[in-house]
Amino acid sequence: MNKYFAPSELIINEDGSIFHLHVKPEQLADKVILVGDPGRVPTVASHFDTQECDISSREFRTITGTYKGKRITVVSTGIGCDNIDIVMNELDALANIDFNSRREKEKLRSLELVRIGTCGGLQPYTPVGTFICSVKSVGFDGLLNFYEGRNAVCDLPLERALLNHLGWSGNLCAPAPYVIDAHPELIERIAADDMVRGITVACGGFFGPQGRQLRIPLADPRQNEKIESFSYNGLQITNFEMESSALAGLARLMGHKATTCCMVIANRVAGEADPSYKNKIDDLIQLVIDRI
Ligand code: R1P
Ligand code: URA
């Protein structure tokens, strides 16, 4: 018999919904769009033809509906890879654990997950407004190290090449970056021929971990210069954001398909930013819901 998950491990609310998201198993579609900002959830759902639920809990807002006959769930994750650990584990539990018996289901569901986010561009060819699809994600966050299969799903040669290129040791190496591929079929379909494909670095913060120095000095002031000059088998690091590595890594371990598409709202090489991006991200949303 499949493993039993105790109430302390899989926390189910009194109404039968999962602890943080407050979503019930029957409310989850197979196609899932993840966004950081809860305010982006109704923007995505404004494209839907029908809507069956709209649930808010903390920074997690979830709407399930249909778009041109496709059932899609859009959920906000808030900021950071720690929230991706919560959202991915709870989505996977909704899909693959029977909430009555608290055991893994016999027939497992594979979800298709696309994150629509914002990011900082790191190359001259990724100016503000560029759409970037993550072919690989580098996790500066350490989250995947807590899961057993980490080495089996990570690109270990690229990890070594990047660490070597950065020349990091000591505190900056703990935890060492992990590198994970997005799902190849999903990249082809979502990025098509009009998005830049690159390596995304997911950082454990917006300022220091992304090489932004305000009043306090950075441990490696040359970090961004080194990241921008890194190249591996023809791929360059194109952008910084904060969730794609945890999403791609957990999706691989759980048997789901995932990738991340971001709109560049700040180009770090040019020193430019667009704080009024919210009315422009709808073009990226339209591409993703047509292709998911
Ligand atoms: C930081 O401003 C936030 O923006 C990016 C980062 O990954 C981080 O979550 O993504 P979202 O616009 O999806 O939140
Ligand atoms: N999100 C990030 O994480 N970094 C940026 O520079 C812009 C958006």
PDB file of C-alpha atoms and ligand atoms in Angstrom:
ATOM      1  CA  MET A   1       0.000   0.000   0.000  1.00  0.00           C
ATOM      2  CA  ASN A   2       1.244   3.505  -0.783  1.00  0.00           C
ATOM      3  CA  LYS A   3       2.837   5.584   1.980  1.00  0.00           C
ATOM      4  CA  TYR A   4       0.526   7.362   4.454  1.00  0.00           C
ATOM      5  CA  PHE A   5       1.127  11.110   4.989  1.00  0.00           C
ATOM      6  CA  ALA A   6       0.366  12.128   8.597  1.00  0.00           C
ATOM      7  CA  PRO A   7      -1.683  15.292   9.312  1.00  0.00           C
ATOM      8  CA  SER A   8       1.525  17.084  10.405  1.00  0.00           C
ATOM      9  CA  GLU A   9       3.189  16.421   7.008  1.00  0.00           C
ATOM     10  CA  LEU A  10       0.234  17.041   4.725  1.00  0.00           C
ATOM     11  CA  ILE A  11      -1.869  19.721   6.415  1.00  0.00           C
ATOM     12  CA  ILE A  12      -5.457  19.757   5.149  1.00  0.00           C
ATOM     13  CA  ASN A  13      -7.878  22.498   6.242  1.00  0.00           C
ATOM     14  CA  GLU A  14     -11.290  21.668   7.743  1.00  0.00           C
ATOM     15  CA  ASP A  15     -13.010  22.462   4.428  1.00  0.00           C
ATOM     16  CA  GLY A  16     -10.851  19.855   2.607  1.00  0.00           C
ATOM     17  CA  SER A  17      -8.487  22.401   1.038  1.00  0.00           C
ATOM     18  CA  ILE A  18      -4.659  22.363   1.146  1.00  0.00           C
ATOM     19  CA  PHE A  19      -3.084  24.353   4.013  1.00  0.00           C
ATOM     20  CA  HIS A  20      -1.583  27.487   2.384  1.00  0.00           C
ATOM     21  CA  LEU A  21      -3.302  27.723  -1.004  1.00  0.00           C
ATOM     22  CA  HIS A  22      -6.774  26.871   0.386  1.00  0.00           C
ATOM     23  CA  VAL A  23      -7.487  25.108  -2.914  1.00  0.00           C
ATOM     24  CA  LYS A  24      -9.347  21.760  -3.102  1.00  0.00           C
ATOM     25  CA  PRO A  25      -8.103  18.903  -5.337  1.00  0.00           C
ATOM     26  CA  GLU A  26     -10.992  19.220  -7.806  1.00  0.00           C
ATOM     27  CA  GLN A  27     -10.174  22.941  -8.339  1.00  0.00           C
ATOM     28  CA  LEU A  28      -6.732  22.294  -9.899  1.00  0.00           C
ATOM     29  CA  ALA A  29      -6.354  22.149 -13.701  1.00  0.00           C
ATOM     30  CA  ASP A  30      -3.561  20.209 -15.457  1.00  0.00           C
ATOM     31  CA  LYS A  31      -2.240  23.437 -17.021  1.00  0.00           C
ATOM     32  CA  VAL A  32      -0.944  25.866 -14.413  1.00  0.00           C
ATOM     33  CA  ILE A  33       0.353  29.423 -14.815  1.00  0.00           C
ATOM     34  CA  LEU A  34       2.396  30.745 -11.877  1.00  0.00           C
ATOM     35  CA  VAL A  35       2.946  34.472 -11.320  1.00  0.00           C
ATOM     36  CA  GLY A  36       4.732  36.275  -8.502  1.00  0.00           C
ATOM     37  CA  ASP A  37       2.347  39.172  -7.963  1.00  0.00           C
ATOM     38  CA  PRO A  38      -1.174  38.288  -6.678  1.00  0.00           C
ATOM     39  CA  GLY A  39      -2.376  41.307  -8.696  1.00  0.00           C
ATOM     40  CA  ARG A  40      -1.241  39.533 -11.888  1.00  0.00           C
ATOM     41  CA  VAL A  41      -3.699  36.665 -11.266  1.00  0.00           C
ATOM     42  CA  PRO A  42      -6.875  38.594 -12.281  1.00  0.00           C
ATOM     43  CA  THR A  43      -4.925  40.040 -15.250  1.00  0.00           C
ATOM     44  CA  VAL A  44      -4.285  36.502 -16.525  1.00  0.00           C
ATOM     45  CA  ALA A  45      -7.845  35.406 -15.652  1.00  0.00           C
ATOM     46  CA  SER A  46      -9.304  38.401 -17.533  1.00  0.00           C
ATOM     47  CA  HIS A  47      -8.462  36.411 -20.701  1.00  0.00           C
ATOM     48  CA  PHE A  48     -10.502  33.400 -19.519  1.00  0.00           C
ATOM     49  CA  ASP A  49     -13.890  32.602 -21.095  1.00  0.00           C
ATOM     50  CA  THR A  50     -15.206  31.040 -17.876  1.00  0.00           C
ATOM     51  CA  GLN A  51     -14.123  31.114 -14.222  1.00  0.00           C
ATOM     52  CA  GLU A  52     -14.943  28.439 -11.623  1.00  0.00           C
ATOM     53  CA  CYS A  53     -13.133  29.642  -8.465  1.00  0.00           C
ATOM     54  CA  ASP A  54     -11.195  32.614  -7.065  1.00  0.00           C
ATOM     55  CA  ILE A  55      -9.408  31.860  -3.772  1.00  0.00           C
ATOM     56  CA  SER A  56      -7.118  34.169  -1.778  1.00  0.00           C
ATOM     57  CA  SER A  57      -4.899  33.137   1.131  1.00  0.00           C
ATOM     58  CA  ARG A  58      -1.872  35.206   2.180  1.00  0.00           C
ATOM     59  CA  GLU A  59       0.103  35.992  -1.022  1.00  0.00           C
ATOM     60  CA  PHE A  60      -1.448  33.028  -2.829  1.00  0.00           C
ATOM     61  CA  ARG A  61      -4.407  33.870  -5.086  1.00  0.00           C
ATOM     62  CA  THR A  62      -5.767  31.101  -7.307  1.00  0.00           C
ATOM     63  CA  ILE A  63      -8.263  31.308 -10.172  1.00  0.00           C
ATOM     64  CA  THR A  64      -9.267  28.311 -12.302  1.00  0.00           C
ATOM     65  CA  GLY A  65     -11.148  28.806 -15.544  1.00  0.00           C
ATOM     66  CA  THR A  66     -11.139  27.993 -19.221  1.00  0.00           C
ATOM     67  CA  TYR A  67      -9.519  29.695 -22.205  1.00  0.00           C
ATOM     68  CA  LYS A  68     -10.568  28.524 -25.696  1.00  0.00           C
ATOM     69  CA  GLY A  69     -11.595  25.151 -24.270  1.00  0.00           C
ATOM     70  CA  LYS A  70      -8.417  24.667 -22.169  1.00  0.00           C
ATOM     71  CA  ARG A  71      -8.852  24.415 -18.394  1.00  0.00           C
ATOM     72  CA  ILE A  72      -6.134  26.536 -16.745  1.00  0.00           C
ATOM     73  CA  THR A  73      -5.293  27.374 -13.129  1.00  0.00           C
ATOM     74  CA  VAL A  74      -3.423  30.625 -12.429  1.00  0.00           C
ATOM     75  CA  VAL A  75      -1.798  30.957  -9.011  1.00  0.00           C
ATOM     76  CA  SER A  76       0.402  33.624  -7.428  1.00  0.00           C
ATOM     77  CA  THR A  77       3.481  32.563  -5.514  1.00  0.00           C
ATOM     78  CA  GLY A  78       4.589  35.858  -3.972  1.00  0.00           C
ATOM     79  CA  ILE A  79       8.318  36.554  -4.051  1.00  0.00           C
ATOM     80  CA  GLY A  80      11.072  33.972  -3.661  1.00  0.00           C
ATOM     81  CA  CYS A  81      11.994  30.325  -3.999  1.00  0.00           C
ATOM     82  CA  ASP A  82      10.835  29.540  -0.441  1.00  0.00           C
ATOM     83  CA  ASN A  83       7.276  30.186  -1.603  1.00  0.00           C
ATOM     84  CA  ILE A  84       7.863  27.967  -4.650  1.00  0.00           C
ATOM     85  CA  ASP A  85       8.612  25.101  -2.246  1.00  0.00           C
ATOM     86  CA  ILE A  86       5.172  25.648  -0.695  1.00  0.00           C
ATOM     87  CA  VAL A  87       3.271  26.148  -3.942  1.00  0.00           C
ATOM     88  CA  MET A  88       4.891  23.237  -5.815  1.00  0.00           C
ATOM     89  CA  ASN A  89       4.471  20.772  -2.953  1.00  0.00           C
ATOM     90  CA  GLU A  90       0.854  21.803  -2.410  1.00  0.00           C
ATOM     91  CA  LEU A  91       0.000  21.690  -6.151  1.00  0.00           C
ATOM     92  CA  ASP A  92       1.635  18.252  -6.394  1.00  0.00           C
ATOM     93  CA  ALA A  93      -0.294  17.059  -3.333  1.00  0.00           C
ATOM     94  CA  LEU A  94      -3.569  18.330  -4.844  1.00  0.00           C
ATOM     95  CA  ALA A  95      -2.761  16.430  -8.049  1.00  0.00           C
ATOM     96  CA  ASN A  96      -1.227  13.230  -6.732  1.00  0.00           C
ATOM     97  CA  ILE A  97      -2.329  12.533  -3.144  1.00  0.00           C
ATOM     98  CA  ASP A  98      -5.773  11.228  -2.222  1.00  0.00           C
ATOM     99  CA  PHE A  99      -6.962  13.622   0.522  1.00  0.00           C
ATOM    100  CA  ASN A 100      -9.334  11.020   2.005  1.00  0.00           C
ATOM    101  CA  SER A 101      -6.836   8.159   2.430  1.00  0.00           C
ATOM    102  CA  ARG A 102      -3.779  10.512   2.706  1.00  0.00           C
ATOM    103  CA  ARG A 103      -1.886   8.190   0.340  1.00  0.00           C
ATOM    104  CA  GLU A 104      -0.264   8.720  -3.067  1.00  0.00           C
ATOM    105  CA  LYS A 105      -2.706   7.989  -5.890  1.00  0.00           C
ATOM    106  CA  GLU A 106      -2.176   4.898  -8.077  1.00  0.00           C
ATOM    107  CA  LYS A 107      -2.390   6.940 -11.287  1.00  0.00           C
ATOM    108  CA  LEU A 108      -0.192  10.038 -11.136  1.00  0.00           C
ATOM    109  CA  ARG A 109      -0.996  13.348 -12.906  1.00  0.00           C
ATOM    110  CA  SER A 110       1.739  15.321 -14.666  1.00  0.00           C
ATOM    111  CA  LEU A 111       1.092  19.069 -14.594  1.00  0.00           C
ATOM    112  CA  GLU A 112       2.262  21.603 -17.186  1.00  0.00           C
ATOM    113  CA  LEU A 113       3.621  24.629 -15.307  1.00  0.00           C
ATOM    114  CA  VAL A 114       4.654  27.943 -16.850  1.00  0.00           C
ATOM    115  CA  ARG A 115       5.800  30.855 -14.721  1.00  0.00           C
ATOM    116  CA  ILE A 116       5.122  34.357 -16.112  1.00  0.00           C
ATOM    117  CA  GLY A 117       7.406  36.743 -14.271  1.00  0.00           C
ATOM    118  CA  THR A 118       9.505  39.867 -14.438  1.00  0.00           C
ATOM    119  CA  CYS A 119      13.302  39.857 -14.422  1.00  0.00           C
ATOM    120  CA  GLY A 120      16.495  41.827 -14.775  1.00  0.00           C
ATOM    121  CA  GLY A 121      18.259  41.437 -18.141  1.00  0.00           C
ATOM    122  CA  LEU A 122      21.983  40.775 -18.122  1.00  0.00           C
ATOM    123  CA  GLN A 123      23.000  41.074 -21.772  1.00  0.00           C
ATOM    124  CA  PRO A 124      23.029  43.949 -24.288  1.00  0.00           C
ATOM    125  CA  TYR A 125      20.526  41.913 -26.379  1.00  0.00           C
ATOM    126  CA  THR A 126      18.018  41.657 -23.486  1.00  0.00           C
ATOM    127  CA  PRO A 127      16.842  45.291 -23.145  1.00  0.00           C
ATOM    128  CA  VAL A 128      13.784  46.335 -21.138  1.00  0.00           C
ATOM    129  CA  GLY A 129      10.673  44.740 -22.672  1.00  0.00           C
ATOM    130  CA  THR A 130      12.424  41.536 -23.895  1.00  0.00           C
ATOM    131  CA  PHE A 131      10.633  38.215 -23.254  1.00  0.00           C
ATOM    132  CA  ILE A 132      13.089  35.554 -22.010  1.00  0.00           C
ATOM    133  CA  CYS A 133      12.304  31.842 -21.713  1.00  0.00           C
ATOM    134  CA  SER A 134      14.546  29.942 -19.305  1.00  0.00           C
ATOM    135  CA  VAL A 135      16.208  26.962 -20.981  1.00  0.00           C
ATOM    136  CA  LYS A 136      18.158  26.305 -17.779  1.00  0.00           C
ATOM    137  CA  SER A 137      17.973  27.836 -14.330  1.00  0.00           C
ATOM    138  CA  VAL A 138      20.813  28.347 -11.910  1.00  0.00           C
ATOM    139  CA  GLY A 139      19.686  28.255  -8.288  1.00  0.00           C
ATOM    140  CA  PHE A 140      21.618  30.553  -5.979  1.00  0.00           C
ATOM    141  CA  ASP A 141      18.995  29.591  -3.389  1.00  0.00           C
ATOM    142  CA  GLY A 142      20.009  26.109  -2.164  1.00  0.00           C
ATOM    143  CA  LEU A 143      16.434  24.803  -2.045  1.00  0.00           C
ATOM    144  CA  LEU A 144      16.962  21.720  -4.203  1.00  0.00           C
ATOM    145  CA  ASN A 145      19.838  20.525  -1.982  1.00  0.00           C
ATOM    146  CA  PHE A 146      17.231  19.426   0.573  1.00  0.00           C
ATOM    147  CA  TYR A 147      15.774  16.839  -1.849  1.00  0.00           C
ATOM    148  CA  GLU A 148      17.429  13.463  -2.435  1.00  0.00           C
ATOM    149  CA  GLY A 149      17.351  13.394  -6.245  1.00  0.00           C
ATOM    150  CA  ARG A 150      19.135  16.748  -6.672  1.00  0.00           C
ATOM    151  CA  ASN A 151      22.322  15.404  -8.305  1.00  0.00           C
ATOM    152  CA  ALA A 152      20.439  13.082 -10.641  1.00  0.00           C
ATOM    153  CA  VAL A 153      18.427  15.941 -12.208  1.00  0.00           C
ATOM    154  CA  CYS A 154      21.055  18.708 -12.197  1.00  0.00           C
ATOM    155  CA  ASP A 155      23.582  19.680 -14.881  1.00  0.00           C
ATOM    156  CA  LEU A 156      26.695  18.982 -12.781  1.00  0.00           C
ATOM    157  CA  PRO A 157      29.314  19.888 -15.470  1.00  0.00           C
ATOM    158  CA  LEU A 158      27.692  23.301 -15.954  1.00  0.00           C
ATOM    159  CA  GLU A 159      27.589  23.806 -12.164  1.00  0.00           C
ATOM    160  CA  ARG A 160      31.336  23.125 -11.978  1.00  0.00           C
ATOM    161  CA  ALA A 161      32.097  25.375 -14.981  1.00  0.00           C
ATOM    162  CA  LEU A 162      30.106  28.254 -13.458  1.00  0.00           C
ATOM    163  CA  LEU A 163      31.699  27.921 -10.006  1.00  0.00           C
ATOM    164  CA  ASN A 164      35.114  27.800 -11.628  1.00  0.00           C
ATOM    165  CA  HIS A 165      34.296  30.898 -13.717  1.00  0.00           C
ATOM    166  CA  LEU A 166      33.036  32.800 -10.666  1.00  0.00           C
ATOM    167  CA  GLY A 167      36.068  31.768  -8.637  1.00  0.00           C
ATOM    168  CA  TRP A 168      33.891  31.594  -5.525  1.00  0.00           C
ATOM    169  CA  SER A 169      34.999  29.918  -2.319  1.00  0.00           C
ATOM    170  CA  GLY A 170      34.075  30.087   1.361  1.00  0.00           C
ATOM    171  CA  ASN A 171      30.736  31.713   2.304  1.00  0.00           C
ATOM    172  CA  LEU A 172      29.743  32.419  -1.311  1.00  0.00           C
ATOM    173  CA  CYS A 173      29.931  28.688  -2.049  1.00  0.00           C
ATOM    174  CA  ALA A 174      27.496  27.721   0.677  1.00  0.00           C
ATOM    175  CA  PRO A 175      25.220  26.609  -0.830  1.00  0.00           C
ATOM    176  CA  ALA A 176      26.877  25.966  -4.193  1.00  0.00           C
ATOM    177  CA  PRO A 177      24.697  26.958  -7.182  1.00  0.00           C
ATOM    178  CA  TYR A 178      22.615  24.160  -8.713  1.00  0.00           C
ATOM    179  CA  VAL A 179      21.729  24.031 -12.425  1.00  0.00           C
ATOM    180  CA  ILE A 180      18.515  22.536 -13.737  1.00  0.00           C
ATOM    181  CA  ASP A 181      16.993  22.194 -17.242  1.00  0.00           C
ATOM    182  CA  ALA A 182      13.511  23.434 -18.055  1.00  0.00           C
ATOM    183  CA  HIS A 183      11.318  20.904 -19.936  1.00  0.00           C
ATOM    184  CA  PRO A 184      12.536  20.806 -23.607  1.00  0.00           C
ATOM    185  CA  GLU A 185       9.134  20.256 -25.251  1.00  0.00           C
ATOM    186  CA  LEU A 186       7.577  23.028 -23.176  1.00  0.00           C
ATOM    187  CA  ILE A 187      10.414  25.431 -24.095  1.00  0.00           C
ATOM    188  CA  GLU A 188       9.890  24.751 -27.836  1.00  0.00           C
ATOM    189  CA  ARG A 189       6.145  25.390 -27.556  1.00  0.00           C
ATOM    190  CA  ILE A 190       6.226  28.391 -25.208  1.00  0.00           C
ATOM    191  CA  ALA A 191       9.365  30.208 -26.432  1.00  0.00           C
ATOM    192  CA  ALA A 192       8.583  29.385 -30.112  1.00  0.00           C
ATOM    193  CA  ASP A 193      10.650  31.703 -32.318  1.00  0.00           C
ATOM    194  CA  ASP A 194       9.908  35.051 -30.680  1.00  0.00           C
ATOM    195  CA  MET A 195      11.418  34.775 -27.194  1.00  0.00           C
ATOM    196  CA  VAL A 196      15.092  34.965 -26.231  1.00  0.00           C
ATOM    197  CA  ARG A 197      16.299  31.610 -24.845  1.00  0.00           C
ATOM    198  CA  GLY A 198      18.885  31.721 -22.124  1.00  0.00           C
ATOM    199  CA  ILE A 199      20.119  30.662 -18.738  1.00  0.00           C
ATOM    200  CA  THR A 200      18.305  32.315 -15.849  1.00  0.00           C
ATOM    201  CA  VAL A 201      19.874  32.790 -12.435  1.00  0.00           C
ATOM    202  CA  ALA A 202      17.317  32.582  -9.618  1.00  0.00           C
ATOM    203  CA  CYS A 203      18.577  34.504  -6.611  1.00  0.00           C
ATOM    204  CA  GLY A 204      17.766  34.336  -2.916  1.00  0.00           C
ATOM    205  CA  GLY A 205      17.237  38.109  -2.874  1.00  0.00           C
ATOM    206  CA  PHE A 206      16.675  41.146  -5.117  1.00  0.00           C
ATOM    207  CA  PHE A 207      19.618  43.286  -3.990  1.00  0.00           C
ATOM    208  CA  GLY A 208      22.912  41.678  -2.851  1.00  0.00           C
ATOM    209  CA  PRO A 209      22.312  38.268  -4.469  1.00  0.00           C
ATOM    210  CA  GLN A 210      21.621  40.059  -7.793  1.00  0.00           C
ATOM    211  CA  GLY A 211      24.717  42.236  -7.407  1.00  0.00           C
ATOM    212  CA  ARG A 212      22.722  45.401  -6.555  1.00  0.00           C
ATOM    213  CA  GLN A 213      24.712  47.501  -4.147  1.00  0.00           C
ATOM    214  CA  LEU A 214      22.919  50.256  -2.259  1.00  0.00           C
ATOM    215  CA  ARG A 215      24.589  51.298   1.034  1.00  0.00           C
ATOM    216  CA  ILE A 216      26.364  48.108   2.086  1.00  0.00           C
ATOM    217  CA  PRO A 217      29.216  46.545   0.079  1.00  0.00           C
ATOM    218  CA  LEU A 218      28.893  43.183  -1.684  1.00  0.00           C
ATOM    219  CA  ALA A 219      30.980  40.073  -0.962  1.00  0.00           C
ATOM    220  CA  ASP A 220      31.888  39.834  -4.676  1.00  0.00           C
ATOM    221  CA  PRO A 221      31.655  43.254  -6.377  1.00  0.00           C
ATOM    222  CA  ARG A 222      32.591  41.598  -9.719  1.00  0.00           C
ATOM    223  CA  GLN A 223      29.779  39.010  -9.528  1.00  0.00           C
ATOM    224  CA  ASN A 224      27.594  40.450 -12.326  1.00  0.00           C
ATOM    225  CA  GLU A 225      30.508  41.158 -14.657  1.00  0.00           C
ATOM    226  CA  LYS A 226      31.541  37.479 -14.316  1.00  0.00           C
ATOM    227  CA  ILE A 227      27.966  36.195 -14.717  1.00  0.00           C
ATOM    228  CA  GLU A 228      27.510  38.318 -17.858  1.00  0.00           C
ATOM    229  CA  SER A 229      30.713  36.959 -19.461  1.00  0.00           C
ATOM    230  CA  PHE A 230      29.956  33.271 -18.696  1.00  0.00           C
ATOM    231  CA  SER A 231      29.133  31.098 -21.699  1.00  0.00           C
ATOM    232  CA  TYR A 232      28.587  27.336 -21.882  1.00  0.00           C
ATOM    233  CA  ASN A 233      27.941  25.377 -25.096  1.00  0.00           C
ATOM    234  CA  GLY A 234      26.806  28.599 -26.786  1.00  0.00           C
ATOM    235  CA  LEU A 235      24.352  29.575 -24.022  1.00  0.00           C
ATOM    236  CA  GLN A 236      24.785  32.740 -21.956  1.00  0.00           C
ATOM    237  CA  ILE A 237      23.236  33.826 -18.686  1.00  0.00           C
ATOM    238  CA  THR A 238      20.507  36.222 -19.764  1.00  0.00           C
ATOM    239  CA  ASN A 239      18.560  37.226 -16.674  1.00  0.00           C
ATOM    240  CA  PHE A 240      18.050  37.322 -12.915  1.00  0.00           C
ATOM    241  CA  GLU A 241      14.800  36.544 -11.146  1.00  0.00           C
ATOM    242  CA  MET A 242      13.934  34.660  -7.959  1.00  0.00           C
ATOM    243  CA  GLU A 243      11.874  31.510  -8.575  1.00  0.00           C
ATOM    244  CA  SER A 244      12.694  29.599 -11.798  1.00  0.00           C
ATOM    245  CA  SER A 245      15.305  27.217 -10.346  1.00  0.00           C
ATOM    246  CA  ALA A 246      13.074  25.923  -7.546  1.00  0.00           C
ATOM    247  CA  LEU A 247      10.177  25.586  -9.997  1.00  0.00           C
ATOM    248  CA  ALA A 248      12.194  23.671 -12.629  1.00  0.00           C
ATOM    249  CA  GLY A 249      13.949  21.509 -10.020  1.00  0.00           C
ATOM    250  CA  LEU A 250      10.865  20.481  -8.072  1.00  0.00           C
ATOM    251  CA  ALA A 251       8.941  19.892 -11.307  1.00  0.00           C
ATOM    252  CA  ARG A 252      11.685  17.497 -12.491  1.00  0.00           C
ATOM    253  CA  LEU A 253      11.708  15.591  -9.197  1.00  0.00           C
ATOM    254  CA  MET A 254       7.894  15.365  -9.107  1.00  0.00           C
ATOM    255  CA  GLY A 255       7.413  14.365 -12.760  1.00  0.00           C
ATOM    256  CA  HIS A 256       5.845  17.621 -13.998  1.00  0.00           C
ATOM    257  CA  LYS A 257       6.866  19.832 -16.960  1.00  0.00           C
ATOM    258  CA  ALA A 258       7.979  23.398 -16.205  1.00  0.00           C
ATOM    259  CA  THR A 259       9.608  26.480 -17.612  1.00  0.00           C
ATOM    260  CA  THR A 260       9.706  30.210 -16.863  1.00  0.00           C
ATOM    261  CA  CYS A 261       9.103  33.187 -19.163  1.00  0.00           C
ATOM    262  CA  CYS A 262       9.942  36.633 -17.928  1.00  0.00           C
ATOM    263  CA  MET A 263       9.652  40.161 -19.245  1.00  0.00           C
ATOM    264  CA  VAL A 264      12.769  42.231 -18.666  1.00  0.00           C
ATOM    265  CA  ILE A 265      11.896  45.294 -16.579  1.00  0.00           C
ATOM    266  CA  ALA A 266      15.460  46.360 -15.771  1.00  0.00           C
ATOM    267  CA  ASN A 267      18.595  45.972 -17.875  1.00  0.00           C
ATOM    268  CA  ARG A 268      21.565  45.833 -15.563  1.00  0.00           C
ATOM    269  CA  VAL A 269      24.213  46.410 -18.250  1.00  0.00           C
ATOM    270  CA  ALA A 270      22.487  49.511 -19.615  1.00  0.00           C
ATOM    271  CA  GLY A 271      21.403  50.700 -16.143  1.00  0.00           C
ATOM    272  CA  GLU A 272      17.794  51.133 -17.341  1.00  0.00           C
ATOM    273  CA  ALA A 273      14.450  50.167 -15.762  1.00  0.00           C
ATOM    274  CA  ASP A 274      10.734  50.398 -16.519  1.00  0.00           C
ATOM    275  CA  PRO A 275       8.734  50.580 -13.264  1.00  0.00           C
ATOM    276  CA  SER A 276       5.462  50.950 -15.227  1.00  0.00           C
ATOM    277  CA  TYR A 277       5.702  47.457 -16.749  1.00  0.00           C
ATOM    278  CA  LYS A 278       2.303  46.277 -15.440  1.00  0.00           C
ATOM    279  CA  ASN A 279       0.344  47.430 -18.487  1.00  0.00           C
ATOM    280  CA  LYS A 280       2.891  45.820 -20.852  1.00  0.00           C
ATOM    281  CA  ILE A 281       3.144  42.299 -19.402  1.00  0.00           C
ATOM    282  CA  ASP A 282      -0.237  41.440 -20.933  1.00  0.00           C
ATOM    283  CA  ASP A 283       1.469  40.732 -24.283  1.00  0.00           C
ATOM    284  CA  LEU A 284       3.543  37.981 -22.614  1.00  0.00           C
ATOM    285  CA  ILE A 285       0.437  36.631 -20.837  1.00  0.00           C
ATOM    286  CA  GLN A 286      -1.381  36.404 -24.196  1.00  0.00           C
ATOM    287  CA  LEU A 287       1.499  34.437 -25.792  1.00  0.00           C
ATOM    288  CA  VAL A 288       1.676  31.986 -22.873  1.00  0.00           C
ATOM    289  CA  ILE A 289      -2.046  31.258 -22.573  1.00  0.00           C
ATOM    290  CA  ASP A 290      -2.228  30.676 -26.332  1.00  0.00           C
ATOM    291  CA  ARG A 291       0.728  28.231 -26.188  1.00  0.00           C
ATOM    292  CA  ILE A 292       0.243  26.410 -22.888  1.00  0.00           C
TER     293      ILE A 292
HETATM  294  C1  R1P B   1      11.136  40.841  -7.534  1.00  0.00           C
HETATM  295  O1  R1P B   1      10.751  42.139  -7.854  1.00  0.00           O
HETATM  296  C2  R1P B   1      10.129  39.823  -8.004  1.00  0.00           C
HETATM  297  O2  R1P B   1       9.890  39.990  -9.425  1.00  0.00           O
HETATM  298  C3  R1P B   1      10.242  38.815 -10.143  1.00  0.00           C
HETATM  299  C4  R1P B   1      11.209  38.108  -9.201  1.00  0.00           C
HETATM  300  O3  R1P B   1      11.376  36.761  -9.533  1.00  0.00           O
HETATM  301  C5  R1P B   1      10.640  38.399  -7.839  1.00  0.00           C
HETATM  302  O4  R1P B   1       9.570  37.548  -7.502  1.00  0.00           O
HETATM  303  O5  R1P B   1       9.161  37.991 -10.513  1.00  0.00           O
HETATM  304  P1  R1P B   1       7.593  38.327 -10.370  1.00  0.00           P
HETATM  305  O6  R1P B   1       7.354  39.596 -11.158  1.00  0.00           O
HETATM  306  O7  R1P B   1       6.851  37.171 -10.927  1.00  0.00           O
HETATM  307  O8  R1P B   1       7.294  38.503  -8.895  1.00  0.00           O
HETATM  308  N1  URA B   2      12.917  40.813 -10.789  1.00  0.00           N
HETATM  309  C1  URA B   2      14.132  40.490 -10.300  1.00  0.00           C
HETATM  310  O1  URA B   2      14.270  39.512  -9.545  1.00  0.00           O
HETATM  311  N2  URA B   2      15.187  41.254 -10.655  1.00  0.00           N
HETATM  312  C2  URA B   2      15.071  42.337 -11.437  1.00  0.00           C
HETATM  313  O2  URA B   2      16.082  43.025 -11.707  1.00  0.00           O
HETATM  314  C3  URA B   2      13.793  42.678 -11.937  1.00  0.00           C
HETATM  315  C4  URA B   2      12.722  41.876 -11.591  1.00  0.00           C
END
